């Protein structure tokens, strides 16, 4: 980790403002510290001389003022840090969300959505420590330490030299120990992750373990792996805590050296008492910011690691590795005849990262308006991906055209009503889900959409919780289909694409939904359904087989 | 000790190492802090005494003491960290085992919403955070208290009035620090925690549904809502920082006040110079040690919140509706003439649900039977499956091989009745390990044979054999493949009755049918299979049907 990450300054203007404010407060803070030490020295010198309370009182009054000023400045420093932290978090979060929204679903493909959420919400809180503890101390190291060393040098050159010699030892040794332990710490961090995911595996798989009567072995197993980890960890910690040890030792030994050398010169009368005491009080202050930087270094590294993940989201999206239309295919020959419906020509997904391996068999098919077309094929053949490509969520190779015009990544797809494999409902009501994205709610249209999806009796005012709780799987699925129907009706979409719309339905509900889809098609729309259900295949006007070669290969392997 | 609610006390006890294990860390910590105070005291004494220009011999003890304390501070601090981490790690394994022991009897039905993946990961993190309790809460608080008492006692010997003042400022600072911030933080937490949770929910909703939101043009509106929420969160956290910053400023103010009052009380007390200087400056060092308290209190609030969440997921008593083994439950000899399963008027109710999910189910299953349980989604098919393997309690009569199930240990029931879950859990390990725990004596040939029976032979070969890993939570395999592995596991375990919950949900029709045939064939004539499926099961496989919608006569079927 670099002491100050330039990317933070680049991506968050609040961080720049904080550095400026922090520097001003830091200078004021240092001046107050020096004045306070000098006033305290005066007080003690007067009191030791036996001048009595009346003589000391005025100086004590000034000292009290310095104490108050120091507290106020500490408070201001904290406040500025807190403001900066929350503002930087807000800026980074907003930028990352904008980048994700701009990049579309293809951008987060292959990322774990819960992980991205954690990065953008709780994860960024790691920056709090960075701003409230680390960065102010880093600023003070840059501002206060040189000032304090200068004052010490001016008052007592010998002590000044001691401090100047000791100060660099701290970062040098920390870096040396850091190098020595970096690999071990990395290994250790990975082990920690493995340990946590092993624990998650046990907790999440408890039901499965109970079914197989294996639950009683788990405590012993957990204990064994945790203890094995502990043994290795302590070995690593013994070394990595050395950096903290070096830091403490350098700071306290040099204060001790300064104290002893001042003491010996005082005995000889080479140095006035006041100067000696003043330097003794300032010496620890010179080490303080650097000690704090060292102590907060790991917390700060966590903050930067959290920010790193956000920067990764902000990084410009890699240029799509595949062309959306191959040269030669977008020929004049196809521009001439303006074919109605959707045509897939040699569409394939080489290099597209999806959960399962996708057979990169090119798909060529024509989906005509007024027809219900079903895409069938074995699992993993790329049926879902084909629909997602149509919806613009995944880059593809080959060509997809609608009414003779190629469909590009930049098409807003106002002509398409799509529903994915999972219902993906939002908390709200049935009505708010069905009319998602619509400017106003058209009640008759809403009823029609629900009827088309085969769920006319559901109350549109019924509440839906997050993750579609409150509805059964079949209900949620039909509400999601009704959402696509509503969009098709309200926006006059001429293409409706549904992925496994009946997988959670019983025969009766499936039949009702299929009647609705036929009605949509008969109104002149091209209706594309991915399904492996016999009833859907039976209702189809046309069937597109995807990944048949793969299917045959699979059959051969099983035989 | 800060306040704790009764519910989290047992959880915190799990996280606290025994006194014997904590003693070395606490001793080293107290010695390190005491050395820091002593270093300042000794160096002040040295300088002030030296200024009186005594023979150097008189100072030699002080010179040695200053160096020794400087060394001791660093060494003891290192030992404290090492011993503290050692104790915390040792406790971590007990903590994890303790949490698993609490969850074990209620998993999976009693976990409710906690069974969801993200909540589980949260639980794992919370348990890790609990490990901070001894390290970051107990240790700094105990160390600070010990050193404060020692310092006050030491000052008492030379200047009782200054000791009283120091004690008063320390107590005041402790009160303001704990009670004051507790109130401030609690008020802010009340506002912030829900906002933070809502923000995370909103962000997750956007990221998970980016495809739907962009397909329906509803993205901008959602992003706007997140921005507004973020602004509110920012204002709320700034208000909290205002309070937290004030506390740090007050700590610095009280430290200064302690020095000023020591000056006022001793300036005319007729103390010798060195003693006076020490009495005036010791509060500086004590308050520096006490500077660890605010961080400890912040950690305490985090630990408490984690403990609350862990206590909520892992209750100390098993909720009603989750079966508990009767104390006199013993495996009774099965009646060889009795049917494998007999259900008469069985009802099943989930914990905290007013209405039974299943009621009035009567059915008998003999060896060789293939029972198909049908019914629309939400009718309670899965609830029945969970009751059959005793994850949920039942009312009515349920006999396993002639013995009432609630009179048997749960493990005995599960040796007869196996379940292949709808959403099977795969362990982050190799395919071999994911199968072996069903029958650990199985040879590789047997494993490959059973994989072949579920149609995975080709896939396993392609993946590079049994050592291929399935990834965290089965991330490297598709839903259909995960289900097949789970079926293979269940076949391997050779349960007399196998309940298969929606085995074909993620598989296409042809493969689904062959999977059903494979399961039926594998069961043979001595075993029985209960298929739970909304998709049609080939009629020639079926020997009996149970229509849940009809069984549920007393209640209206859901919409």
mmCIF file of C-alpha atoms in Angstrom, chain B residues 265-433:
data_model
loop_
_atom_site.group_PDB
_atom_site.id
_atom_site.type_symbol
_atom_site.label_atom_id
_atom_site.label_comp_id
_atom_site.label_asym_id
_atom_site.label_seq_id
_atom_site.Cartn_x
_atom_site.Cartn_y
_atom_site.Cartn_z
ATOM 1 C CA UNK B 265 -2.761 21.745 44.089
ATOM 2 C CA UNK B 266 1.017 21.266 44.344
ATOM 3 C CA UNK B 267 2.498 24.645 43.396
ATOM 4 C CA UNK B 268 2.468 25.781 47.022
ATOM 5 C CA UNK B 269 2.500 22.369 48.691
ATOM 6 C CA UNK B 270 6.163 22.499 49.538
ATOM 7 C CA UNK B 271 7.058 19.332 47.657
ATOM 8 C CA UNK B 272 10.605 18.764 46.466
ATOM 9 C CA UNK B 273 11.209 19.819 42.857
ATOM 10 C CA UNK B 274 11.506 16.330 41.281
ATOM 11 C CA UNK B 275 8.436 15.016 43.105
ATOM 12 C CA UNK B 276 6.410 18.069 42.100
ATOM 13 C CA UNK B 277 7.334 17.716 38.455
ATOM 14 C CA UNK B 278 6.459 14.003 38.469
ATOM 15 C CA UNK B 279 3.075 14.594 40.138
ATOM 16 C CA UNK B 280 2.238 17.272 37.548
ATOM 17 C CA UNK B 281 3.266 15.222 34.506
ATOM 18 C CA UNK B 282 2.049 11.697 35.428
ATOM 19 C CA UNK B 283 -1.586 12.513 34.426
ATOM 20 C CA UNK B 284 -0.339 13.113 30.855
ATOM 21 C CA UNK B 285 0.884 9.527 30.614
ATOM 22 C CA UNK B 286 -2.149 8.029 32.371
ATOM 23 C CA UNK B 287 -4.528 9.765 30.015
ATOM 24 C CA UNK B 288 -2.505 8.558 27.056
ATOM 25 C CA UNK B 289 -3.061 4.985 28.260
ATOM 26 C CA UNK B 290 -6.771 5.756 28.766
ATOM 27 C CA UNK B 291 -6.900 6.891 25.136
ATOM 28 C CA UNK B 292 -7.551 3.233 24.245
ATOM 29 C CA UNK B 293 -10.929 3.323 25.976
ATOM 30 C CA UNK B 294 -13.047 5.021 23.264
ATOM 31 C CA UNK B 295 -11.868 2.490 20.673
ATOM 32 C CA UNK B 296 -12.637 -0.333 23.112
ATOM 33 C CA UNK B 297 -16.144 1.021 23.640
ATOM 34 C CA UNK B 298 -16.698 1.303 19.898
ATOM 35 C CA UNK B 299 -15.566 -2.327 19.530
ATOM 36 C CA UNK B 300 -17.910 -3.255 22.352
ATOM 37 C CA UNK B 301 -20.866 -1.791 20.480
ATOM 38 C CA UNK B 302 -19.899 -3.803 17.397
ATOM 39 C CA UNK B 303 -19.424 -6.993 19.388
ATOM 40 C CA UNK B 304 -22.767 -6.464 21.090
ATOM 41 C CA UNK B 305 -24.564 -6.007 17.770
ATOM 42 C CA UNK B 306 -22.890 -9.157 16.412
ATOM 43 C CA UNK B 307 -23.834 -11.073 19.546
ATOM 44 C CA UNK B 308 -27.448 -9.908 19.190
ATOM 45 C CA UNK B 309 -27.590 -11.170 15.619
ATOM 46 C CA UNK B 310 -25.964 -14.488 16.511
ATOM 47 C CA UNK B 311 -28.389 -14.902 19.437
ATOM 48 C CA UNK B 312 -31.320 -14.225 17.112
ATOM 49 C CA UNK B 313 -30.233 -16.900 14.624
ATOM 50 C CA UNK B 314 -29.046 -19.398 17.224
ATOM 51 C CA UNK B 315 -31.655 -19.330 20.006
ATOM 52 C CA UNK B 316 -30.895 -21.049 23.302
ATOM 53 C CA UNK B 317 -34.226 -22.910 23.236
ATOM 54 C CA UNK B 318 -35.576 -24.856 20.275
ATOM 55 C CA UNK B 319 -38.683 -23.052 18.946
ATOM 56 C CA UNK B 320 -42.046 -24.814 19.001
ATOM 57 C CA UNK B 321 -42.695 -26.754 15.817
ATOM 58 C CA UNK B 322 -39.130 -28.080 15.576
ATOM 59 C CA UNK B 323 -38.862 -31.648 16.812
ATOM 60 C CA UNK B 324 -36.740 -32.421 19.868
ATOM 61 C CA UNK B 325 -35.720 -35.968 20.719
ATOM 62 C CA UNK B 326 -37.635 -37.296 23.714
ATOM 63 C CA UNK B 327 -35.326 -38.169 26.591
ATOM 64 C CA UNK B 328 -36.557 -41.769 26.467
ATOM 65 C CA UNK B 329 -36.281 -42.019 22.678
ATOM 66 C CA UNK B 330 -34.496 -45.210 21.691
ATOM 67 C CA UNK B 331 -34.332 -47.031 18.414
ATOM 68 C CA UNK B 332 -37.011 -49.692 18.605
ATOM 69 C CA UNK B 333 -36.863 -52.874 16.571
ATOM 70 C CA UNK B 334 -38.762 -52.344 13.347
ATOM 71 C CA UNK B 335 -41.828 -54.448 12.705
ATOM 72 C CA UNK B 336 -40.865 -56.388 9.558
ATOM 73 C CA UNK B 337 -44.501 -56.765 8.532
ATOM 74 C CA UNK B 338 -45.421 -53.086 8.964
ATOM 75 C CA UNK B 339 -45.357 -50.714 5.975
ATOM 76 C CA UNK B 340 -42.292 -48.485 5.638
ATOM 77 C CA UNK B 341 -44.297 -45.309 6.276
ATOM 78 C CA UNK B 342 -47.840 -44.834 7.550
ATOM 79 C CA UNK B 343 -49.392 -41.363 7.804
ATOM 80 C CA UNK B 344 -52.806 -40.748 9.237
ATOM 81 C CA UNK B 345 -54.321 -37.253 9.357
ATOM 82 C CA UNK B 346 -50.891 -35.609 9.577
ATOM 83 C CA UNK B 347 -50.664 -31.827 9.952
ATOM 84 C CA UNK B 348 -47.483 -29.736 9.843
ATOM 85 C CA UNK B 349 -47.068 -26.161 11.107
ATOM 86 C CA UNK B 350 -43.985 -23.993 10.736
ATOM 87 C CA UNK B 351 -42.639 -22.170 13.812
ATOM 88 C CA UNK B 352 -44.372 -18.802 14.320
ATOM 89 C CA UNK B 353 -46.994 -19.554 11.671
ATOM 90 C CA UNK B 354 -50.643 -19.480 12.734
ATOM 91 C CA UNK B 355 -51.944 -21.751 9.964
ATOM 92 C CA UNK B 356 -50.698 -25.283 9.305
ATOM 93 C CA UNK B 357 -48.839 -25.657 6.016
ATOM 94 C CA UNK B 358 -50.066 -29.241 5.660
ATOM 95 C CA UNK B 359 -53.168 -30.845 7.136
ATOM 96 C CA UNK B 360 -55.191 -34.014 6.803
ATOM 97 C CA UNK B 361 -52.574 -36.072 4.970
ATOM 98 C CA UNK B 362 -53.101 -39.836 5.133
ATOM 99 C CA UNK B 363 -51.018 -42.216 3.059
ATOM 100 C CA UNK B 364 -49.193 -45.521 3.358
ATOM 101 C CA UNK B 365 -45.905 -46.371 1.656
ATOM 102 C CA UNK B 366 -44.767 -49.991 1.255
ATOM 103 C CA UNK B 367 -41.476 -51.337 0.014
ATOM 104 C CA UNK B 368 -41.375 -51.031 -3.774
ATOM 105 C CA UNK B 369 -43.877 -48.172 -3.820
ATOM 106 C CA UNK B 370 -43.367 -45.107 -6.031
ATOM 107 C CA UNK B 371 -45.553 -42.428 -4.495
ATOM 108 C CA UNK B 372 -46.022 -39.156 -6.366
ATOM 109 C CA UNK B 373 -47.057 -36.149 -4.300
ATOM 110 C CA UNK B 374 -48.754 -33.553 -6.471
ATOM 111 C CA UNK B 375 -50.484 -30.261 -5.924
ATOM 112 C CA UNK B 376 -50.116 -26.642 -6.938
ATOM 113 C CA UNK B 377 -47.196 -24.560 -5.693
ATOM 114 C CA UNK B 378 -47.558 -23.432 -2.103
ATOM 115 C CA UNK B 379 -49.757 -26.333 -1.056
ATOM 116 C CA UNK B 380 -47.157 -27.670 1.392
ATOM 117 C CA UNK B 381 -45.380 -30.414 -0.522
ATOM 118 C CA UNK B 382 -41.949 -29.370 0.748
ATOM 119 C CA UNK B 383 -43.279 -28.912 4.307
ATOM 120 C CA UNK B 384 -44.484 -32.519 4.193
ATOM 121 C CA UNK B 385 -41.036 -33.640 3.017
ATOM 122 C CA UNK B 386 -39.380 -31.776 5.909
ATOM 123 C CA UNK B 387 -41.800 -33.417 8.366
ATOM 124 C CA UNK B 388 -41.040 -36.870 6.942
ATOM 125 C CA UNK B 389 -37.337 -36.467 7.802
ATOM 126 C CA UNK B 390 -38.267 -34.866 11.159
ATOM 127 C CA UNK B 391 -37.026 -31.360 10.401
ATOM 128 C CA UNK B 392 -40.536 -30.152 11.243
ATOM 129 C CA UNK B 393 -42.831 -31.505 13.977
ATOM 130 C CA UNK B 394 -46.115 -33.124 12.976
ATOM 131 C CA UNK B 395 -49.509 -33.663 14.547
ATOM 132 C CA UNK B 396 -51.474 -36.823 13.904
ATOM 133 C CA UNK B 397 -49.974 -40.222 13.353
ATOM 134 C CA UNK B 398 -46.754 -40.946 11.433
ATOM 135 C CA UNK B 399 -45.281 -44.428 11.791
ATOM 136 C CA UNK B 400 -41.903 -45.488 10.442
ATOM 137 C CA UNK B 401 -41.689 -49.277 10.065
ATOM 138 C CA UNK B 402 -44.499 -49.589 12.560
ATOM 139 C CA UNK B 403 -43.106 -47.233 15.228
ATOM 140 C CA UNK B 404 -44.467 -43.737 15.916
ATOM 141 C CA UNK B 405 -41.824 -41.339 14.583
ATOM 142 C CA UNK B 406 -41.888 -38.971 17.564
ATOM 143 C CA UNK B 407 -40.968 -41.899 19.871
ATOM 144 C CA UNK B 408 -37.815 -42.527 17.850
ATOM 145 C CA UNK B 409 -34.603 -40.521 17.879
ATOM 146 C CA UNK B 410 -34.562 -38.231 14.830
ATOM 147 C CA UNK B 411 -31.398 -39.911 13.621
ATOM 148 C CA UNK B 412 -33.171 -43.272 13.574
ATOM 149 C CA UNK B 413 -35.969 -41.860 11.396
ATOM 150 C CA UNK B 414 -33.414 -40.349 9.049
ATOM 151 C CA UNK B 415 -31.671 -43.684 8.655
ATOM 152 C CA UNK B 416 -34.902 -44.943 7.098
ATOM 153 C CA UNK B 417 -36.165 -41.824 5.329
ATOM 154 C CA UNK B 418 -33.727 -39.834 3.203
ATOM 155 C CA UNK B 419 -34.365 -36.519 1.511
ATOM 156 C CA UNK B 420 -32.960 -35.113 -1.674
ATOM 157 C CA UNK B 421 -33.538 -31.401 -1.190
ATOM 158 C CA UNK B 422 -35.007 -29.069 -3.766
ATOM 159 C CA UNK B 423 -32.042 -26.721 -3.374
ATOM 160 C CA UNK B 424 -29.239 -29.108 -2.459
ATOM 161 C CA UNK B 425 -26.139 -27.857 -0.678
ATOM 162 C CA UNK B 426 -22.826 -28.812 -2.239
ATOM 163 C CA UNK B 427 -19.736 -28.542 -0.094
ATOM 164 C CA UNK B 428 -16.770 -26.554 -1.371
ATOM 165 C CA UNK B 429 -14.764 -29.653 -2.080
ATOM 166 C CA UNK B 430 -14.235 -32.307 -4.758
ATOM 167 C CA UNK B 431 -17.045 -34.293 -6.344
ATOM 168 C CA UNK B 432 -15.676 -37.324 -4.522
ATOM 169 C CA UNK B 433 -15.977 -35.705 -1.096
#
